[in-house]
Amino acid sequence: MPEATPPPAAPRGRVRTAVHHTWRFTKRLLWWTAAVVVGATALYLWAAYSFTYSTGERAGYVQKFSKKGWLCKTWEGELAMASLPGAMPERFAFTLHDDAVAAQVNKAMGTRVALTYQQHLGLPSCFGDTSYWVTNVRPVEGAK
């Protein structure tokens, strides 16, 4: 009786190559996914930083003003706005990024001032505690 020949074994190179190609595809997919996520996040932050939701001006007395933050230091303040003398003031919390404008606010403490602001929505806390960014300060004429 003739001897039966065993079936040929699968070539080792093909199995390793298929696993290698699958791993290479997975690595590329992960890198592209990470790049898209980082790019989309950067685009979102740029848009939120660049575009202003609203602008305006508020007048009152700066009652609290300090520079704070763990890594990203910003000037944070509070403006007391009273509609009538003796009435309970409404508080307007604001953020300031410019040191030159911060020096003007410090100089005007105790006097009535008007703060010009821009509102930026959707930014993380590293950009400031509030969404109201003061861009200019001016003393109010006729203030006592």
Short mmCIF file of C-alpha atoms in Angstrom, two decimals:
data_model
loop_
_atom_site.label_atom_id
_atom_site.label_comp_id
_atom_site.label_asym_id
_atom_site.label_seq_id
_atom_site.Cartn_x
_atom_site.Cartn_y
_atom_site.Cartn_z
CA MET A 1 0.00 0.00 0.00
CA PRO A 2 1.35 3.37 -0.89
CA GLU A 3 2.05 5.80 1.90
CA ALA A 4 -0.25 8.83 2.21
CA THR A 5 1.47 12.15 1.97
CA PRO A 6 0.59 14.68 4.63
CA PRO A 7 -1.19 17.86 3.48
CA PRO A 8 1.15 20.75 2.84
CA ALA A 9 1.54 23.13 5.79
CA ALA A 10 0.47 26.73 5.33
CA PRO A 11 3.41 28.90 4.52
CA ARG A 12 4.52 30.81 7.59
CA GLY A 13 5.34 33.94 5.67
CA ARG A 14 1.75 34.51 4.57
CA VAL A 15 0.32 34.27 8.09
CA ARG A 16 2.88 36.72 9.43
CA THR A 17 2.34 39.03 6.49
CA ALA A 18 -1.44 39.13 6.98
CA VAL A 19 -1.04 39.90 10.69
CA HIS A 20 1.60 42.49 9.88
CA HIS A 21 -0.67 44.23 7.33
CA THR A 22 -3.61 44.22 9.75
CA TRP A 23 -1.47 45.76 12.51
CA ARG A 24 -0.05 48.33 10.11
CA PHE A 25 -3.56 49.31 9.00
CA THR A 26 -4.70 49.60 12.65
CA LYS A 27 -1.75 51.85 13.53
CA ARG A 28 -2.42 54.10 10.54
CA LEU A 29 -6.12 54.28 11.43
CA LEU A 30 -5.28 55.27 15.01
CA TRP A 31 -2.84 57.96 13.89
CA TRP A 32 -5.32 59.44 11.40
CA THR A 33 -8.11 59.39 14.00
CA ALA A 34 -5.89 61.18 16.51
CA ALA A 35 -4.85 63.75 13.88
CA VAL A 36 -8.49 64.43 12.95
CA VAL A 37 -9.50 64.83 16.62
CA VAL A 38 -6.59 67.21 17.33
CA GLY A 39 -7.32 69.18 14.15
CA ALA A 40 -11.05 69.45 14.89
CA THR A 41 -10.33 70.57 18.46
CA ALA A 42 -7.85 73.20 17.25
CA LEU A 43 -10.34 74.44 14.64
CA TYR A 44 -13.12 74.69 17.26
CA LEU A 45 -10.91 76.59 19.74
CA TRP A 46 -9.73 78.96 17.01
CA ALA A 47 -13.33 79.67 15.96
CA ALA A 48 -14.54 80.21 19.54
CA TYR A 49 -11.56 82.48 20.25
CA SER A 50 -11.83 84.48 17.01
CA PHE A 51 -15.56 85.08 16.79
CA THR A 52 -17.44 87.29 19.23
CA TYR A 53 -20.92 86.27 20.35
CA SER A 54 -21.83 89.72 21.69
CA THR A 55 -20.25 93.07 22.52
CA GLY A 56 -21.31 95.78 24.89
CA GLU A 57 -20.48 98.16 27.65
CA ARG A 58 -21.25 98.09 31.38
CA ALA A 59 -20.75 100.91 33.88
CA GLY A 60 -20.21 100.74 37.62
CA TYR A 61 -17.55 100.40 40.27
CA VAL A 62 -14.86 97.71 40.13
CA GLN A 63 -15.07 96.08 43.53
CA LYS A 64 -12.88 93.03 43.04
CA PHE A 65 -9.91 92.59 40.71
CA SER A 66 -7.10 90.02 40.82
CA LYS A 67 -4.80 87.93 38.65
CA LYS A 68 -5.36 84.24 39.13
CA GLY A 69 -5.06 80.80 37.59
CA TRP A 70 -2.88 77.71 37.95
CA LEU A 71 -1.21 77.64 34.55
CA CYS A 72 -3.05 80.24 32.50
CA LYS A 73 -3.00 83.50 34.47
CA THR A 74 -5.85 85.91 33.69
CA TRP A 75 -7.20 89.00 35.38
CA GLU A 76 -10.62 88.34 36.93
CA GLY A 77 -12.85 91.09 38.27
CA GLU A 78 -16.27 92.08 39.42
CA LEU A 79 -18.13 95.28 38.59
CA ALA A 80 -20.91 96.51 40.89
CA MET A 81 -23.68 98.15 38.86
CA ALA A 82 -26.34 100.08 40.79
CA SER A 83 -29.35 101.43 38.92
CA LEU A 84 -30.46 103.68 41.81
CA PRO A 85 -28.47 105.07 44.74
CA GLY A 86 -28.95 102.82 47.75
CA ALA A 87 -30.24 99.90 45.65
CA MET A 88 -28.64 96.48 45.81
CA PRO A 89 -25.99 96.45 43.06
CA GLU A 90 -26.00 93.87 40.31
CA ARG A 91 -22.62 92.18 39.87
CA PHE A 92 -20.93 91.72 36.52
CA ALA A 93 -18.03 89.24 36.52
CA PHE A 94 -15.43 89.75 33.80
CA THR A 95 -12.08 88.48 32.52
CA LEU A 96 -9.19 90.57 31.26
CA HIS A 97 -6.22 89.36 29.20
CA ASP A 98 -4.30 92.57 28.48
CA ASP A 99 -1.90 93.80 31.20
CA ALA A 100 -2.07 97.41 29.92
CA VAL A 101 -5.86 97.48 30.32
CA ALA A 102 -5.48 95.77 33.72
CA ALA A 103 -3.23 98.65 34.83
CA GLN A 104 -5.95 101.11 33.79
CA VAL A 105 -8.55 99.18 35.80
CA ASN A 106 -6.27 99.15 38.86
CA LYS A 107 -5.76 102.90 38.49
CA ALA A 108 -9.51 103.54 38.23
CA MET A 109 -10.50 101.47 41.30
CA GLY A 110 -12.91 103.43 43.48
CA THR A 111 -14.25 105.57 40.64
CA ARG A 112 -17.12 104.91 38.27
CA VAL A 113 -15.89 103.33 35.03
CA ALA A 114 -17.36 101.94 31.82
CA LEU A 115 -16.00 98.59 30.66
CA THR A 116 -16.20 97.60 27.00
CA TYR A 117 -16.42 93.83 26.61
CA GLN A 118 -16.74 91.00 24.10
CA GLN A 119 -18.47 87.74 24.92
CA HIS A 120 -16.77 84.53 23.76
CA LEU A 121 -18.76 81.34 24.35
CA GLY A 122 -17.56 77.75 24.52
CA LEU A 123 -13.95 78.20 25.60
CA PRO A 124 -12.27 76.16 28.36
CA SER A 125 -11.44 77.73 31.73
CA CYS A 126 -7.81 78.32 30.72
CA PHE A 127 -9.07 81.32 28.73
CA GLY A 128 -10.68 82.83 31.83
CA ASP A 129 -13.35 82.22 34.46
CA THR A 130 -16.01 84.11 32.52
CA SER A 131 -17.01 84.48 28.90
CA TYR A 132 -16.95 88.30 29.17
CA TRP A 133 -13.55 89.66 28.07
CA VAL A 134 -12.93 93.34 28.81
CA THR A 135 -11.11 95.14 26.00
CA ASN A 136 -11.26 98.76 27.17
CA VAL A 137 -11.90 100.81 30.30
CA ARG A 138 -12.76 104.49 30.54
CA PRO A 139 -13.78 106.71 33.44
CA VAL A 140 -17.39 107.88 33.40
CA GLU A 141 -17.72 111.67 33.28
CA GLY A 142 -19.56 113.35 36.13
CA ALA A 143 -19.07 110.35 38.44
CA LYS A 144 -18.72 111.11 42.11
#
